[in-house]
Coordinates of C-alpha atoms and ligand atoms in Angstrom, one line a residue:
X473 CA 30.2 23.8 -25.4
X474 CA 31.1 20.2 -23.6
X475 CA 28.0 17.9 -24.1
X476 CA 26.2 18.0 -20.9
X477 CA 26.3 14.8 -18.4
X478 CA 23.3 12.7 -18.4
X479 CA 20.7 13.7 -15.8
X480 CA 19.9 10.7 -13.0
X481 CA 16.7 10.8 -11.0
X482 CA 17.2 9.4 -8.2
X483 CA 13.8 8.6 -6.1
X484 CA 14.4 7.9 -2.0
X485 CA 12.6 5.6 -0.1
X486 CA 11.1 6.3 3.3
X487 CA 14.2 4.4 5.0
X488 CA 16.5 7.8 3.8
X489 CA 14.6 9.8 5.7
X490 CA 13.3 7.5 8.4
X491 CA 14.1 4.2 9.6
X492 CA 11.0 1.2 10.2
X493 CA 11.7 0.9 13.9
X494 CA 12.1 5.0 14.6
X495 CA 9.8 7.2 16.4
X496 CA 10.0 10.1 13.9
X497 CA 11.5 13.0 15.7
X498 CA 13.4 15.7 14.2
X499 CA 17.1 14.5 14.9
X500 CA 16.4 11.0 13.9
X501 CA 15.2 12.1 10.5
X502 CA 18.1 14.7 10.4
X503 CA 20.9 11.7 11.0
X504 CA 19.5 9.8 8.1
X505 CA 19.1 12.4 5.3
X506 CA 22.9 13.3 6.3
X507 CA 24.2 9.9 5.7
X508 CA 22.3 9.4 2.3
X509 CA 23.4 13.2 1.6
X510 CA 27.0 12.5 2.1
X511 CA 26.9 9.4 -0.6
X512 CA 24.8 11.8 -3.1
X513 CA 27.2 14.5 -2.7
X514 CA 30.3 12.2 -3.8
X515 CA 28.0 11.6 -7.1
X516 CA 27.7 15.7 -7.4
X517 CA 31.0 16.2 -6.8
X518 CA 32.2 13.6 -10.0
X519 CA 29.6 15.8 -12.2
X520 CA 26.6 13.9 -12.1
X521 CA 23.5 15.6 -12.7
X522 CA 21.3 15.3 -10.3
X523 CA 17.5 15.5 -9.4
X524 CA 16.4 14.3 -6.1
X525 CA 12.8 13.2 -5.4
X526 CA 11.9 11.4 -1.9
X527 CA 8.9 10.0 -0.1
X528 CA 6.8 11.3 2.7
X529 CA 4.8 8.4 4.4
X530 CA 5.3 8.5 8.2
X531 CA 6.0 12.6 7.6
X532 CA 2.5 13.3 6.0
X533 CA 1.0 11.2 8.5
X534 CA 2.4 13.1 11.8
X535 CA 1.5 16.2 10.1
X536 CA -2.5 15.2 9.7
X537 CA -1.9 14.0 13.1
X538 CA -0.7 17.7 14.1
X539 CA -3.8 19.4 12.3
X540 CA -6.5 17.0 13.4
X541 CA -5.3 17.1 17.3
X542 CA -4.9 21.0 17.4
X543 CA -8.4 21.1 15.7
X544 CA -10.0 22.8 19.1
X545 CA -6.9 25.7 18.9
X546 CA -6.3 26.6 14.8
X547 CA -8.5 24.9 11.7
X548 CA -6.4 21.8 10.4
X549 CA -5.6 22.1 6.8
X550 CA -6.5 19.9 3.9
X551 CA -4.2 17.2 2.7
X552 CA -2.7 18.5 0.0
X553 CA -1.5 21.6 1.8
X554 CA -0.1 18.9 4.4
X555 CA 1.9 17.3 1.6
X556 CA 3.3 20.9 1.0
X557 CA 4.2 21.4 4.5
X558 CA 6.2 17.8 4.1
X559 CA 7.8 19.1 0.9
X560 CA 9.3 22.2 2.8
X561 CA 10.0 20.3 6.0
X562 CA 12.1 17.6 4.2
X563 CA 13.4 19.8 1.4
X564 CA 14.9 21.9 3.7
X565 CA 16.5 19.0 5.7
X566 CA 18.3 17.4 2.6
X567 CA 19.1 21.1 1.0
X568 CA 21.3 21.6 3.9
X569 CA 22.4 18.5 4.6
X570 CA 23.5 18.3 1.0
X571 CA 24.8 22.2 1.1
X572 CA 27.2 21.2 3.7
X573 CA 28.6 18.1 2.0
X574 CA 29.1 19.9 -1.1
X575 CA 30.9 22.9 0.4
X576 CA 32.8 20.1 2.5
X577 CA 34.0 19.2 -1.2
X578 CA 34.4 22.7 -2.1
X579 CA 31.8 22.0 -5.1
X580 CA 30.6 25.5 -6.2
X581 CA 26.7 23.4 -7.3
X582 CA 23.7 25.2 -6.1
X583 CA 20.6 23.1 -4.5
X584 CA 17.3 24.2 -4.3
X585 CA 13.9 22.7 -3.4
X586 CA 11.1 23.1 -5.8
X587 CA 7.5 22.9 -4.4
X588 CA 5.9 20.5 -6.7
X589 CA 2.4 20.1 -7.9
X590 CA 1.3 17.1 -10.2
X591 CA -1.3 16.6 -12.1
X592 CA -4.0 13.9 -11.8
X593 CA -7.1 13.2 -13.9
X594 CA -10.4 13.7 -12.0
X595 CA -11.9 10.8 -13.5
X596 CA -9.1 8.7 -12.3
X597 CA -11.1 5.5 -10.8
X598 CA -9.0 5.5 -7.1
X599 CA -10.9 9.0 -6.7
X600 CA -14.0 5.8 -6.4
X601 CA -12.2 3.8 -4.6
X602 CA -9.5 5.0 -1.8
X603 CA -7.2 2.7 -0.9
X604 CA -3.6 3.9 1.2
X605 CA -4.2 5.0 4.9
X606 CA -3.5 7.9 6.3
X607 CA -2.8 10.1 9.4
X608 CA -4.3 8.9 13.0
X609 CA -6.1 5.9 14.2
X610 CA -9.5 6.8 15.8
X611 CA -11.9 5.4 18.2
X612 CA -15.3 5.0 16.4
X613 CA -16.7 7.9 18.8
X614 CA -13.9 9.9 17.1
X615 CA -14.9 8.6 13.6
X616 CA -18.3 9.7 13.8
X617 CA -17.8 13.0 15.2
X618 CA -15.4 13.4 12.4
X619 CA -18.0 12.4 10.1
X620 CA -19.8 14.8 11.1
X621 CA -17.8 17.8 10.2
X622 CA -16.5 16.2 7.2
X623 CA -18.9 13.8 5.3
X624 CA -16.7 13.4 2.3
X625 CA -13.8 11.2 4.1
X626 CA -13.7 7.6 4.2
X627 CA -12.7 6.5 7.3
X628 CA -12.6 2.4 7.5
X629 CA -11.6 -0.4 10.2
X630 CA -7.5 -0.6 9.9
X631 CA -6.9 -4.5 11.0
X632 CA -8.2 -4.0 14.7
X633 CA -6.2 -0.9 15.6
X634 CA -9.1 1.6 15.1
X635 CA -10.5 3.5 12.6
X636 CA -8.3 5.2 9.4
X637 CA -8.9 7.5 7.0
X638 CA -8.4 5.8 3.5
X639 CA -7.5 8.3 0.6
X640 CA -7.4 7.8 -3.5
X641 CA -3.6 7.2 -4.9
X642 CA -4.6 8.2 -8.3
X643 CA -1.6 8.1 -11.4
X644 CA 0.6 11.0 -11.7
X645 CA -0.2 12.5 -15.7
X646 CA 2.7 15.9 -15.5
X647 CA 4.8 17.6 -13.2
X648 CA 3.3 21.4 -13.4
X649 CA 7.1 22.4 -12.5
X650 CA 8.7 20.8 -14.4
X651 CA 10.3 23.7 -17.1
X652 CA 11.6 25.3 -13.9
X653 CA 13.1 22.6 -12.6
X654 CA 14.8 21.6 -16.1
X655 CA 16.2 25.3 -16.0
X656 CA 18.0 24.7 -12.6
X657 CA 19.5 21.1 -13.8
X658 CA 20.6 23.0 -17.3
X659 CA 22.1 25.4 -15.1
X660 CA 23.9 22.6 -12.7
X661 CA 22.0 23.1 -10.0
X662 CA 20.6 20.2 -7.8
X663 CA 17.0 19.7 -7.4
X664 CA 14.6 18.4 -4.9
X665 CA 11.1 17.9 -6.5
X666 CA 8.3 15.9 -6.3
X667 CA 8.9 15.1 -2.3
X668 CA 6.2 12.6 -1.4
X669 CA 4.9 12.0 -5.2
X670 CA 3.8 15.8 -5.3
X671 CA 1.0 17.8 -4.2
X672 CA -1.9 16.3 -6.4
X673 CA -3.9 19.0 -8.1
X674 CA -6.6 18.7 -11.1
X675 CA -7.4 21.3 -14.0
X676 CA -10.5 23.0 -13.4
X677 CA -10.5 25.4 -16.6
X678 CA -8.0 27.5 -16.4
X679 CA -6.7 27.2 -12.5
X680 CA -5.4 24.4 -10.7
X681 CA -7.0 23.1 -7.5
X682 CA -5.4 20.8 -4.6
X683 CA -7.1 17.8 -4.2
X684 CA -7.3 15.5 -1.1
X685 CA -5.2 12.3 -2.4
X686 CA -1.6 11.1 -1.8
X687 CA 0.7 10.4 -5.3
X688 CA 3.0 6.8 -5.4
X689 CA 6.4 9.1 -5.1
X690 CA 7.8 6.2 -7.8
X691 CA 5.5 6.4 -10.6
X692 CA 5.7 10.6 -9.7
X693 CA 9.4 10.3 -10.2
X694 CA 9.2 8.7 -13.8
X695 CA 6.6 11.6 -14.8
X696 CA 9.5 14.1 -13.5
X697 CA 12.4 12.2 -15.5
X698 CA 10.8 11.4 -18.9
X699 CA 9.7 15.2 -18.8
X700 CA 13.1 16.6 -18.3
X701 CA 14.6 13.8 -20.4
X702 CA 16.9 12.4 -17.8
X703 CA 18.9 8.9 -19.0
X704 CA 18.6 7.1 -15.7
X705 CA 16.1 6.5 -13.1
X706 CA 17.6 5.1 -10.1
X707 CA 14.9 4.1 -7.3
X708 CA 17.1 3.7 -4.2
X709 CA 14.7 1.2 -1.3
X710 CA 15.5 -1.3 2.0
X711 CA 16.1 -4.2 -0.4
X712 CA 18.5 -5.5 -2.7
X713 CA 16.4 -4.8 -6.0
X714 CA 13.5 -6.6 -7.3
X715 CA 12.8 -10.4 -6.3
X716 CA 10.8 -13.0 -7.2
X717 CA 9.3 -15.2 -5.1
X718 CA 10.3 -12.3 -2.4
X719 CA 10.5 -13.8 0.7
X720 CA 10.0 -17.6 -0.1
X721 CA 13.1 -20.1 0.4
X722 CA 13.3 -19.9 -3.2
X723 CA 13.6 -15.9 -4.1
X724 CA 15.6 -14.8 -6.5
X725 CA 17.1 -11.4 -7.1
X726 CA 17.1 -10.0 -10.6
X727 CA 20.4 -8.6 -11.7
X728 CA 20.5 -7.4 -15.0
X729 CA 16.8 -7.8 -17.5
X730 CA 15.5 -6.2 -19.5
X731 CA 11.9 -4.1 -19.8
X732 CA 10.2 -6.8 -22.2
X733 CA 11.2 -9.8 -19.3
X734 CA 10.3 -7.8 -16.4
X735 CA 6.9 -6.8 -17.6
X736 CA 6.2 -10.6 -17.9
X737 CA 7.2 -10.8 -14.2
X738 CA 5.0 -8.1 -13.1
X739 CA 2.1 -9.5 -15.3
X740 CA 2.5 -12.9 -13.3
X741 CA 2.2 -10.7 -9.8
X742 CA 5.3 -10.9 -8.4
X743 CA 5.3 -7.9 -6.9
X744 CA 2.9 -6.3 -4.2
X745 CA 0.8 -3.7 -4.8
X746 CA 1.8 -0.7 -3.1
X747 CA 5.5 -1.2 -2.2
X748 CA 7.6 -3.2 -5.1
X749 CA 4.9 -2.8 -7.6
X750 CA 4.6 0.8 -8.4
X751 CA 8.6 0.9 -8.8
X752 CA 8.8 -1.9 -11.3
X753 CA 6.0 0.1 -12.9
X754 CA 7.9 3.4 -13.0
X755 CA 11.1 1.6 -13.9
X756 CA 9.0 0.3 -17.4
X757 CA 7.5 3.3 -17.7
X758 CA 10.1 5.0 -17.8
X759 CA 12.2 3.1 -20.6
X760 CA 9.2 3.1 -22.6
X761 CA 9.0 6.6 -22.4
X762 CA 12.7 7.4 -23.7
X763 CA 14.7 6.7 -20.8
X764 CA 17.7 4.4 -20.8
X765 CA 17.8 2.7 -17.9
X766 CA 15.8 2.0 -14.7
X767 CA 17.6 0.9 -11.5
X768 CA 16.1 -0.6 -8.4
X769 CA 18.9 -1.2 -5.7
X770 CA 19.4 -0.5 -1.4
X771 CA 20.2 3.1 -0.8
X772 CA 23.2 1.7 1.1
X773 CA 24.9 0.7 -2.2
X774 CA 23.9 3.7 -4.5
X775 CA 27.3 4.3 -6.0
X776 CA 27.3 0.9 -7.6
X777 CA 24.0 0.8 -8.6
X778 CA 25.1 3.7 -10.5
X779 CA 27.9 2.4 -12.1
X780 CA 25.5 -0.6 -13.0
X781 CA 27.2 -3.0 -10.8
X782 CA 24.3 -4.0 -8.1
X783 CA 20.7 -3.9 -7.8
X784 CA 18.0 -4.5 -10.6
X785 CA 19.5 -3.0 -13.5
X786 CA 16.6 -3.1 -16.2
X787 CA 17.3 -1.9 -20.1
X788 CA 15.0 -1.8 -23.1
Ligands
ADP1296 P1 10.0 2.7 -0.1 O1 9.9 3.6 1.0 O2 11.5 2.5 -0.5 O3 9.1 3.0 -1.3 P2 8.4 0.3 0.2 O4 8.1 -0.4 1.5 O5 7.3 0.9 -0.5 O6 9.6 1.2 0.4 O7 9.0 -0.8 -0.9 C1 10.1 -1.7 -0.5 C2 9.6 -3.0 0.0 O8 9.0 -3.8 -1.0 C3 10.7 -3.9 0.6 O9 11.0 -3.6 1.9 C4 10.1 -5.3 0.4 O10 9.6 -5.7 1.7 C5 8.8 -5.1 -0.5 N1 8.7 -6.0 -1.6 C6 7.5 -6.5 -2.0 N2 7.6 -7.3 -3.0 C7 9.0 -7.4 -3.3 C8 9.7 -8.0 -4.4 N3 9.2 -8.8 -5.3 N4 11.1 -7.8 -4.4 C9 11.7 -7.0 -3.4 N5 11.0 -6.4 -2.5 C10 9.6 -6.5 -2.4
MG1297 MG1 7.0 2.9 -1.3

């Protein structure tokens, strides 16, 4: 048998699926995950292996909105089955998207969407302390009545806009899928797994329970490619790679560095918590894991970044 082609990750940032200044509705969304599917598809089509996972952000959050208004009519569901309803939604939209590209190409590759679960500890310390915001703002009238019903959320002041809901963003430990979806790559399929960092569940003896968090889709997506022992991890974002002194007169872009120098970077704080950070942390984890490289680039230019020609190209 040929030896197989390496297996790339590549993990999506919102701006595939949605742009910053969009409302969200169902042809904006559809326009976007076209144009990133037709530049994966090219990658397919020159034998790439491919594993797609993508974040779910402003999706998750119009879908709490859609349980918690139509509360008075049928009972919301928790957040966890929310993030599944995001994983279907948006799998489905870049399964087809892709499926017509590929048949476009007359590539006989399958793609399939795997529901995703990941597992997180349950002594994991942001279960003490929730942190990323979620879903609608409220009125404080609308805070305590929910309150009421549900004394185990944390609902906080959001920067005088109303009320939020805050929720724990514990670390992904192990994709429960993941033997599946290493079957389907083996096989040459193309797999979309671990949309919006995975529904987080937790072991409670022998069965497996949702819990009400939201997973970094980054740090998610180096849990999925050091289990299926993929060589690259390529986090595709709205910026050229990894800066730093982002947004001072005096930024600078790193190129090509390697994991030793960058974890000195990321020690000194360059990078914020909750956007840059986690994906230099998954990029690191990741080649200290096994992985070869870790690539941090603008979706626009992911056929370079994959050649290694752009973007924050980061080796052991
Ligand atoms: P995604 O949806 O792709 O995960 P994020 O907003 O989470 O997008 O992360 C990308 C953002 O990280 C960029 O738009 C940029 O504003 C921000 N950022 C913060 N620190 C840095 C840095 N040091 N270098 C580059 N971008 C940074
Ligand atoms: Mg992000």
């Amino acid at each position: 048998m040929p030896p197989r082609t390496p297996i790339t990750v590549l993990a999506l940032g919102g701006n595939a699926i949605l742009q910053r200044n969009q409302e969200g509705t169902f042809e904006e969304q559809y326009e976007n995950v076209r144009s990133t599917a037709t530049q994966i598809a090219t990658l397919v089509d020159q034998g790439l292996r491919i594993v797609i996972v993508h974040g779910n952000g402003p999706q998750i959050g119009a879908t709490v909105i859609r349980h918690e208004m139509g509360r008075e009519k049928v009972p919301p569901l928790p957040l966890h089955a929310c993030g599944a309803e995001t994983q279907g939604f948006l799998g489905y939209i870049i399964q087809q998207s892709l499926q017509d590209e590929l048949s476009k190409r007359r590539t006989n590759k399958s793609v399939a969407t795997i529901v995703t679960q990941v597992l997180v500890e349950p002594n994991d310390p942001a279960f003490r302390n929730p942190s990323k915001p979620i879903g609608p703002f409220y009125t404080k009238e609308q805070r305590d009545g929910l309150l009421r019903s549900r004394s185990d959320l944390v609902v906080k002041e959001d920067s005088g806009r109303g009320y939020r809901r805050l929720v724990p963003s514990p670390d992904p430990k192990a994709v429960i899928e993941n033997e599946a979806i290493r079957v389907l790559v083996d096989e040459e399929s193309v797999v979309i797994a671990c949309g919006g960092g995975g529904i987080p569940v937790i072991r409670q003896g022998s069965r497996l329970q949702g819990v009400e968090a939201v997973i970094d889709k980054d740090l998610a997506a180096e849990r999925l490619a050091t289990s299926i022992h993929a060589e690259n991890l390529v986090i595709l974002t709205d910026v050229d790679g990894v800066y730093i002194n982002y947004g001072k007169r005096d930024q600078q872009l790193l190129s090509k560095i390697s994991r030793d120098e960058l974890e000195e970077y990321a020690k000194e704080g360059f990078f914020a918590i909750g956007s840059m950070g986690p994906k230099v942390e998954a990029a690191i984890r990741f080649l200290r894991n096994g992985g070869k490289r870790s690539v941090i680039a603008n979706l626009g230019d992911l056929g370079r970044a994959i050649k290694g020609s752009t973007g924050t190209q980061v080796r052991n």
